[in-house]
Coordinates of C-alpha atoms in Angstrom, one line a residue:
X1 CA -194.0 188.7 -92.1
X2 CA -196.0 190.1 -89.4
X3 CA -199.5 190.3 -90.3
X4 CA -202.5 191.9 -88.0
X5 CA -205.2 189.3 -86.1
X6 CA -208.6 190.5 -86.1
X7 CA -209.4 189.8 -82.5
X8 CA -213.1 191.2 -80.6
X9 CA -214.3 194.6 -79.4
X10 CA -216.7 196.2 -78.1
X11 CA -218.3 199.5 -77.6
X12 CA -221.0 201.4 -77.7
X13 CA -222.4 204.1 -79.2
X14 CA -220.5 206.0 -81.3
X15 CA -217.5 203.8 -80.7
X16 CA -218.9 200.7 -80.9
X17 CA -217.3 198.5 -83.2
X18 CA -217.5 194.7 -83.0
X19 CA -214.3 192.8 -84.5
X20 CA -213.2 189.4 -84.5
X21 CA -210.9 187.0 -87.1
X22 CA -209.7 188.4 -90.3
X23 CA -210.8 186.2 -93.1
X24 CA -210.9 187.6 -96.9
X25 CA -213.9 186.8 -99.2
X26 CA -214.2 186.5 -102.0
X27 CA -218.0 184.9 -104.2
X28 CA -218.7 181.1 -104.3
X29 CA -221.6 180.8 -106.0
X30 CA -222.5 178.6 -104.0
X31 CA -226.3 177.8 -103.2
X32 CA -226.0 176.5 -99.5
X33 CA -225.7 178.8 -96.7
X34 CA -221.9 179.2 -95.9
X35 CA -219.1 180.4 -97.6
X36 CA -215.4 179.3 -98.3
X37 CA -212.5 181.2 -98.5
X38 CA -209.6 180.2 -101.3
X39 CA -208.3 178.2 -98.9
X40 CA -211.6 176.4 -97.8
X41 CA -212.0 178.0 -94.5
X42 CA -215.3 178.3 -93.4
X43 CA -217.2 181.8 -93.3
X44 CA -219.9 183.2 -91.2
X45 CA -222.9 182.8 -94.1
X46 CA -226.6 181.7 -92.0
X47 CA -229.3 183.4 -94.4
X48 CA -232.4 181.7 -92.5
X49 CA -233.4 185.1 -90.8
X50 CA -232.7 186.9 -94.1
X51 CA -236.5 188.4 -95.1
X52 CA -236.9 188.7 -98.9
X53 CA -240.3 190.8 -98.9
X54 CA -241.3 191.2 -102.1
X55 CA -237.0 191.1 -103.5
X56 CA -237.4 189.9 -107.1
X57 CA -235.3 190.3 -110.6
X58 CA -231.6 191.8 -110.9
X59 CA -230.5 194.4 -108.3
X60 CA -227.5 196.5 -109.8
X61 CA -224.9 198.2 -107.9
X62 CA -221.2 199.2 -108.2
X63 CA -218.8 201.4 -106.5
X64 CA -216.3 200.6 -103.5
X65 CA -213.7 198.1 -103.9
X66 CA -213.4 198.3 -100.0
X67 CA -216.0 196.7 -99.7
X68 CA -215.9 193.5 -102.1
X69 CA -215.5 191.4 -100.1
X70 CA -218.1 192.5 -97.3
X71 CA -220.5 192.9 -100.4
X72 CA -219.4 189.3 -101.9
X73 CA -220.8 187.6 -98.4
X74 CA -223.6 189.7 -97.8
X75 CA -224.9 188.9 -101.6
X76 CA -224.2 185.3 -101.4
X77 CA -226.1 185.0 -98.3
X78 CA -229.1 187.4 -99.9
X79 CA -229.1 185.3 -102.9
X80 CA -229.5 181.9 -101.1
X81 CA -232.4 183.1 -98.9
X82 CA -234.5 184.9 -101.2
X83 CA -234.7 182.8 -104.7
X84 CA -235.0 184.4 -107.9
X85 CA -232.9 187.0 -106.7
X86 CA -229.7 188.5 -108.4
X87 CA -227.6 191.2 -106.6
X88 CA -224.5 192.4 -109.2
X89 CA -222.0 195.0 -107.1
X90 CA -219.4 195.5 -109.5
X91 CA -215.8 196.8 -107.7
X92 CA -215.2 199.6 -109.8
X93 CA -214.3 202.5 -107.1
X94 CA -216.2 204.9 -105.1
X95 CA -215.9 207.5 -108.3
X96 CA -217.0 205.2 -111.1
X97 CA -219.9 204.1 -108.5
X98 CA -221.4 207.5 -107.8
X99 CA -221.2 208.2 -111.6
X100 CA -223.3 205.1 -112.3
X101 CA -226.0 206.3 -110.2
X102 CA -225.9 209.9 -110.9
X103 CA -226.7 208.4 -114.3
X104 CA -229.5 206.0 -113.1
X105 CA -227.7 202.8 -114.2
X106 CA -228.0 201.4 -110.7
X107 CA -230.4 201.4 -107.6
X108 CA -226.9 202.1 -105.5
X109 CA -223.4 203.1 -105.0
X110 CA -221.3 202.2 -103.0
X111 CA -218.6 205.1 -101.6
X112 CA -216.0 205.6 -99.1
X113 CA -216.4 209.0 -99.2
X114 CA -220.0 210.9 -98.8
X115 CA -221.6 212.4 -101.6
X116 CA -220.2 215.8 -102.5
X117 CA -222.7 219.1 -102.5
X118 CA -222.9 218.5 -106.3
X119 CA -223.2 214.8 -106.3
X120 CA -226.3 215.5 -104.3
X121 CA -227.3 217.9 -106.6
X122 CA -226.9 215.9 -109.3
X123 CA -228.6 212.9 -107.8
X124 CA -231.6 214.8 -107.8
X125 CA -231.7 214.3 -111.7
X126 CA -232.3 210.6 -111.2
X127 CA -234.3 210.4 -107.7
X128 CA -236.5 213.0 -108.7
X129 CA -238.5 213.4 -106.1
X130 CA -235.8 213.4 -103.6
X131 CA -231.8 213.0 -103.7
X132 CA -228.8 210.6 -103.0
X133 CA -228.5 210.1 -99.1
X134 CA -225.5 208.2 -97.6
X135 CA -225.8 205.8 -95.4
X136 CA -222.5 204.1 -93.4
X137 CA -222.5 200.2 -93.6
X138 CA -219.2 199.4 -92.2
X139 CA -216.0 200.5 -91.4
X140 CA -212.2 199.9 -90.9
X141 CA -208.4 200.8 -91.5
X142 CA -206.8 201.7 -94.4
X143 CA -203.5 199.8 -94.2
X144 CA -200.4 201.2 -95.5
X145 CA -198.9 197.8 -97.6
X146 CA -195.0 197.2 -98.0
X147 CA -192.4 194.9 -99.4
X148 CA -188.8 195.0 -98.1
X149 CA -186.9 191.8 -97.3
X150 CA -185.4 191.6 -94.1
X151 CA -187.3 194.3 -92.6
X152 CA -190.7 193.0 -90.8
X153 CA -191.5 195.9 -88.6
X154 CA -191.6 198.9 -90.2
X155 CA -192.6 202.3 -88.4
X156 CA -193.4 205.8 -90.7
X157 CA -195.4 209.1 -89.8
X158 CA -197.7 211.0 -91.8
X159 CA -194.9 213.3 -92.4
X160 CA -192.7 210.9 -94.3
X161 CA -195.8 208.6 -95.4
X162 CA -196.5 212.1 -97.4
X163 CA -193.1 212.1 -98.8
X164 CA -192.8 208.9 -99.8
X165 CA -196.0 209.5 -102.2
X166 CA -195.4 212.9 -103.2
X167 CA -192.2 210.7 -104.1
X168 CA -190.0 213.2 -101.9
X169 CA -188.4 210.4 -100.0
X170 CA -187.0 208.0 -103.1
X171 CA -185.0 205.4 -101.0
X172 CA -185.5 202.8 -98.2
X173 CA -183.0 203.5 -96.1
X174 CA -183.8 207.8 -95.9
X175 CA -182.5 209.5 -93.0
X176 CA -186.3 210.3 -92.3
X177 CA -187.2 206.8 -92.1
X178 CA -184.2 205.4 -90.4
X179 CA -184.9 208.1 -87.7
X180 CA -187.8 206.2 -86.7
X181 CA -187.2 202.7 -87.5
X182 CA -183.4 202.8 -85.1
X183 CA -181.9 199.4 -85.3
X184 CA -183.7 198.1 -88.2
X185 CA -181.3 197.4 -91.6
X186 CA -182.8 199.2 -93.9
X187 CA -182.0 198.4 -98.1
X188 CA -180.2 201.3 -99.9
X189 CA -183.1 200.0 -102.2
X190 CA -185.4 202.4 -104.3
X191 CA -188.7 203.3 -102.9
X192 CA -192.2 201.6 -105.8
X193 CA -195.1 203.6 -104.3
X194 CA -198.4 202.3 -105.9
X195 CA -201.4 204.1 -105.8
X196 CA -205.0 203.7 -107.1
X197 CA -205.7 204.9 -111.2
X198 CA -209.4 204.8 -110.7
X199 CA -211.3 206.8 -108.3
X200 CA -211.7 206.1 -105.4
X201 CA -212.8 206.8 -101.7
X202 CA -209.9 205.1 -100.5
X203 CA -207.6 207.5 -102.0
X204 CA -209.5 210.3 -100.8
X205 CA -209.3 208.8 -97.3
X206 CA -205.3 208.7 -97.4
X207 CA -205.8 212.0 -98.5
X208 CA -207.6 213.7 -95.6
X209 CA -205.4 212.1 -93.4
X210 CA -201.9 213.0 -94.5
X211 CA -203.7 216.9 -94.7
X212 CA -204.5 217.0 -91.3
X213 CA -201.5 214.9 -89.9
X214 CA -199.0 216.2 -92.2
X215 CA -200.3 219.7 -94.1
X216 CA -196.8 220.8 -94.8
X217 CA -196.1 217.9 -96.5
X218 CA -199.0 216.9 -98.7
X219 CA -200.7 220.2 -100.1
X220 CA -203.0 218.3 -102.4
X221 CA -206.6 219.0 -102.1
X222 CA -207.8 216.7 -99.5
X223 CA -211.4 216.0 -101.2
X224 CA -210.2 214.8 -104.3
X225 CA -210.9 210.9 -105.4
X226 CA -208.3 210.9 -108.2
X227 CA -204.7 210.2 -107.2
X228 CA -203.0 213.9 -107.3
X229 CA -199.5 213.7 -106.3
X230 CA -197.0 213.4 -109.3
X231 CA -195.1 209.7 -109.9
X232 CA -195.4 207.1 -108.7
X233 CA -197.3 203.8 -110.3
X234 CA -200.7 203.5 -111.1
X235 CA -202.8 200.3 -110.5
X236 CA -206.6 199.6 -110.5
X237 CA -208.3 199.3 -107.6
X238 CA -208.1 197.6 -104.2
X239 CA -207.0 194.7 -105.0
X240 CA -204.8 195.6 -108.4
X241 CA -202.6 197.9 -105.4
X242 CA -202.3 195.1 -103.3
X243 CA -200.8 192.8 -106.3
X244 CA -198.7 195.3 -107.3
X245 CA -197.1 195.7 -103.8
X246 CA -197.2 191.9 -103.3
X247 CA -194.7 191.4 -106.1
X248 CA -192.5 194.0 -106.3
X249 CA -189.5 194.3 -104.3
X250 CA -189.4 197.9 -102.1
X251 CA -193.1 198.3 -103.0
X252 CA -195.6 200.4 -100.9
X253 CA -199.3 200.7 -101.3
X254 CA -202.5 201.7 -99.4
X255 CA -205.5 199.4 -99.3
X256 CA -207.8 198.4 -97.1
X257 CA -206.3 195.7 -94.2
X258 CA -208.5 192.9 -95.7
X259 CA -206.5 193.0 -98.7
X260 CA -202.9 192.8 -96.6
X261 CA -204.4 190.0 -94.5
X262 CA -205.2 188.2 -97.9
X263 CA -202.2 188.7 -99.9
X264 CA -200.1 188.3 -96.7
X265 CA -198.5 191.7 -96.9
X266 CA -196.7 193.5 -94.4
X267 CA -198.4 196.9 -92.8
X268 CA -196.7 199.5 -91.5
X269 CA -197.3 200.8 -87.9
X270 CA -198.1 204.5 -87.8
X271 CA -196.4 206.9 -85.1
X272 CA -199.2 209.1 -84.5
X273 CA -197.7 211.5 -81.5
X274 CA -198.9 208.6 -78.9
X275 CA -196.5 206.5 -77.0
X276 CA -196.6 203.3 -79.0
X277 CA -196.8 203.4 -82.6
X278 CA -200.0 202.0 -83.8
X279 CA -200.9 199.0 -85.9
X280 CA -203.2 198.8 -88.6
X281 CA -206.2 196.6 -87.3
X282 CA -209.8 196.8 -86.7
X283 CA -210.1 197.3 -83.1
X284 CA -207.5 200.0 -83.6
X285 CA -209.3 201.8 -86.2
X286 CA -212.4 201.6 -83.7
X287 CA -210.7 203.6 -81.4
X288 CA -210.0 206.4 -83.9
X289 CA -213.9 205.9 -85.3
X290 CA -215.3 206.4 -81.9
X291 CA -214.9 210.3 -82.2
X292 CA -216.9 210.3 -85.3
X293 CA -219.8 212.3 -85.6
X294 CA -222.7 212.5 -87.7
X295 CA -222.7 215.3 -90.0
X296 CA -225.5 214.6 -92.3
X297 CA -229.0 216.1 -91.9
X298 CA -232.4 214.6 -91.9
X299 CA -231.9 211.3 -93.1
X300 CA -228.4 211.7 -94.6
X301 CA -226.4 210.1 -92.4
X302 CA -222.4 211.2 -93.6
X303 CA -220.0 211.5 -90.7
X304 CA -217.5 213.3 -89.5
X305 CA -213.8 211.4 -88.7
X306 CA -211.1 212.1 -86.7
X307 CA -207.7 211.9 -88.8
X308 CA -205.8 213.3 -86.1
X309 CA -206.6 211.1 -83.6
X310 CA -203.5 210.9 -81.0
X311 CA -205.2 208.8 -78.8
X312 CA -203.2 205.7 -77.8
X313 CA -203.7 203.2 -80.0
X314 CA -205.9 205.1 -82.3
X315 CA -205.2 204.4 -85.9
X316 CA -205.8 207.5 -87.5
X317 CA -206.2 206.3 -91.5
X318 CA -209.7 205.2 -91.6
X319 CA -212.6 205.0 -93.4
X320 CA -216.1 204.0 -93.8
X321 CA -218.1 203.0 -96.7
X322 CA -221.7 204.0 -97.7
X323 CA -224.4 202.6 -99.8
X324 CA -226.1 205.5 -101.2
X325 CA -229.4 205.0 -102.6
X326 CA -232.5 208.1 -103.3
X327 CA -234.0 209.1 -100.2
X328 CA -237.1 209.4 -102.8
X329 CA -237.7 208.8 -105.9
X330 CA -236.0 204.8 -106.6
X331 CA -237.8 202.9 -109.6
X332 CA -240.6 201.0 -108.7
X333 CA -239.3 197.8 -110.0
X334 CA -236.2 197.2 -107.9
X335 CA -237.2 199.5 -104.5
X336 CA -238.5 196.1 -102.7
X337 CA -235.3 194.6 -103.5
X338 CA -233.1 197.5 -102.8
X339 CA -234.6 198.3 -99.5
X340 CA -234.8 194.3 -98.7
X341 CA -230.9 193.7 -99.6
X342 CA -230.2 197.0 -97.6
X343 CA -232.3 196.0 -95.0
X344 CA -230.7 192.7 -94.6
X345 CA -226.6 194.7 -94.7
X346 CA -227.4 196.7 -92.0
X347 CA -229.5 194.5 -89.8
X348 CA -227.5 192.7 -86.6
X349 CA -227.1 189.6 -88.5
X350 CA -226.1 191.5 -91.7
X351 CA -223.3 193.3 -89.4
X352 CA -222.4 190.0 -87.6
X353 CA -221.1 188.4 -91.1
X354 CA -218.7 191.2 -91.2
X355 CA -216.0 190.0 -89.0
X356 CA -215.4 187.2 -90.9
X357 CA -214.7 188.9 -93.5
X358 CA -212.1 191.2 -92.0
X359 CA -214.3 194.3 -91.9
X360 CA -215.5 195.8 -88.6
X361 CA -219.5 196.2 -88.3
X362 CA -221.4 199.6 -87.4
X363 CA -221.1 201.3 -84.3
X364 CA -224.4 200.4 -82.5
X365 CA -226.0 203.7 -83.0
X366 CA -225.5 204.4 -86.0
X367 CA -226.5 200.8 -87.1
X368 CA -229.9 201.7 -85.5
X369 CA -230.4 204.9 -87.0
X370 CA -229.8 203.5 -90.4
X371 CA -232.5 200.7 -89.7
X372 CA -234.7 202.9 -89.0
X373 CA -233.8 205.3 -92.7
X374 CA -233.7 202.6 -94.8
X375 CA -237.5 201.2 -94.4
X376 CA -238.5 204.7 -95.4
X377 CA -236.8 204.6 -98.8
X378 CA -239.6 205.2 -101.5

């Protein structure tokens, strides 16, 4: 199977995005300073610039599973430079995340969506004297994941991506598909599609991309987190999609590309409108993340992306993932840590790990702008 290399780019502002190799995570435990994967390569894990100031106790967190394993490496490395120190990010969705610290069971969230009007509104319950801010941490593609023997180039739009999860398109070898895959022999084999049961920011990210690219075909509200076309199969998170697909014959999912790379799945190239179709990798993603724009205010720092990117060589299904923490108003007893650990994600060696772990770091600006946010959290 044909499986994307993550290989280096870089821009700046906006569009900056540094990539390199494509290397899944996942948490040693380990007390020295680098990492292993399952197969005992050698991560990017140096915590001797890391500064602790003042991080003590048990940081909680939970939200995004598309960012485990970016969170895995950046805790390990926290952890081995500042001792004493626990960080738990439980990988339970954007959705579950946001709930957890609308209800002030943990300093952050982790989303890969911003916060809604009346998540903010809500947040203001627990900060107080402020309210939940979003700030980016990194970015990347949302690859489409398949399973069909014999066929290891596969080509769909957003028109019959929609289909095939609105479960429109019920069979492999569609007239639909076969129009844009000529030459390839494709099964008269029935089409699994797999989608998320928790919510999630991932979901929503498919989402606002097939109702921009495709708005005849997928009429769903585009700002939901919760799966809302009708069949399909249901698994949980990130990584329970990625299984799924992995071992089931005719199977398509959506997950993010560190997740393909690891479970060696196939990923489908997208016909956007542009010349070539486009694959799903980080330095294509950048391209289609260098037209986004910040829409947040003060220092919120949500952006704006561009689903309908027909760049060449743009891959339009995208995301990025926020920590969101209070502006104002954190608990006393885990702000040093909180603003330490965040401090650390977002600083240039924080953003350097992320490569190697299949993720593609800030653009340069808005890495700067959200150094400059997160010192000010009180």
């Amino acid at each position: 199977m044909k499986l994307s290399r993550m290989n280096g780019l870089r821009a700046s502002a906006i569009g900056a995005l540094v990539v390199s190799g494509a290397l899944v995570l996942s948490a040693c435990g380990s007390d020295n300073n680098t990492g292993t994967t399952p197969d005992g390569e050698k991560t990017s894990a140096a915590a001797s610039n890391i500064k602790c100031d003042g991080a003590k106790g048990q940081l909680l967190a939970a939200g995004s599973s598309a960012q485990k394993n970016a969170m895995d490496l950046w805790v390990k490395n926290f952890q081995a430079a500042c001792e004493g120190v626990e960080v738990n990010y439980q990988a339970i969705g954007s959705g579950g995340g946001i709930t957890k610290f609308n209800q002030g069971q943990v300093a952050f969230a982790g989303s890969d969506s911003a916060l809604k009007e009346e998540e903010v509104a809500a947040s203001a319950k627990i900060c107080k004297t402020g309210k939940g801010i979003n700030l980016p941490m990194v970015g990347g593609p949302v690859a489409i994941g398949y399973k069909l023997d014999g066929v290891d180039n596969l080509v769909l739009d957003a028109s019959t991506i929609a289909k095939i999860f609105n479960t429109d398109i019920k069979k492999w070898n569609d007239p639909a598909i076969a129009k844009l895959n000529p030459g390839a022999k494709l099964p008269d084999t029935n089409i699994q599609a797999f989608h998320r049961s928790d919510e999630s920011g991932t979901t929503q990210n498919l989402g606002k991309y097939l109702s921009t690219a495709a708005p005849a075909d997928w009429k769903h509200d585009p700002k939901t987190k919760s799966w809302p076309a009708p069949g399909g199969q249901a698994a949980n998170g990130s990584s329970g999609v990625a299984t799924a697909v992995k071992d089931a014959e005719g199977a398509i999912g959506y997950f993010e590309l560190s997740y393909a790379t690891a479970n060696k799945i196939s990923t489908v190239k997208v016909n956007t409108g542009a010349a070539t179709p486009v694959e799903a990798t980080p330095e294509n993603a950048s391209k289609a993340i260098a037209a986004a724009k910040v829409k947040g205010t003060g220092s919120d720092m949500a952006l704006s992306l561009d689903y309908a990117t027909k760049a060449e060589g743009a891959y339009p299904i995208i995301l990025v993932t926020y920590e969101i923490a209070c502006d104002k108003g954190n608990k006393a007893e885990t702000l040093p840590t909180l603003k330490a650990f965040l401090n650390y994600t977002v600083s240039e060696e924080g953003q350097k790990v992320l490569s190697d772990a299949g993720y593609a770091p800030l653009p340069a600006d808005i890495a700067t702008k959200v150094r400059e946010i997160v010192p000010t959290l009180s």
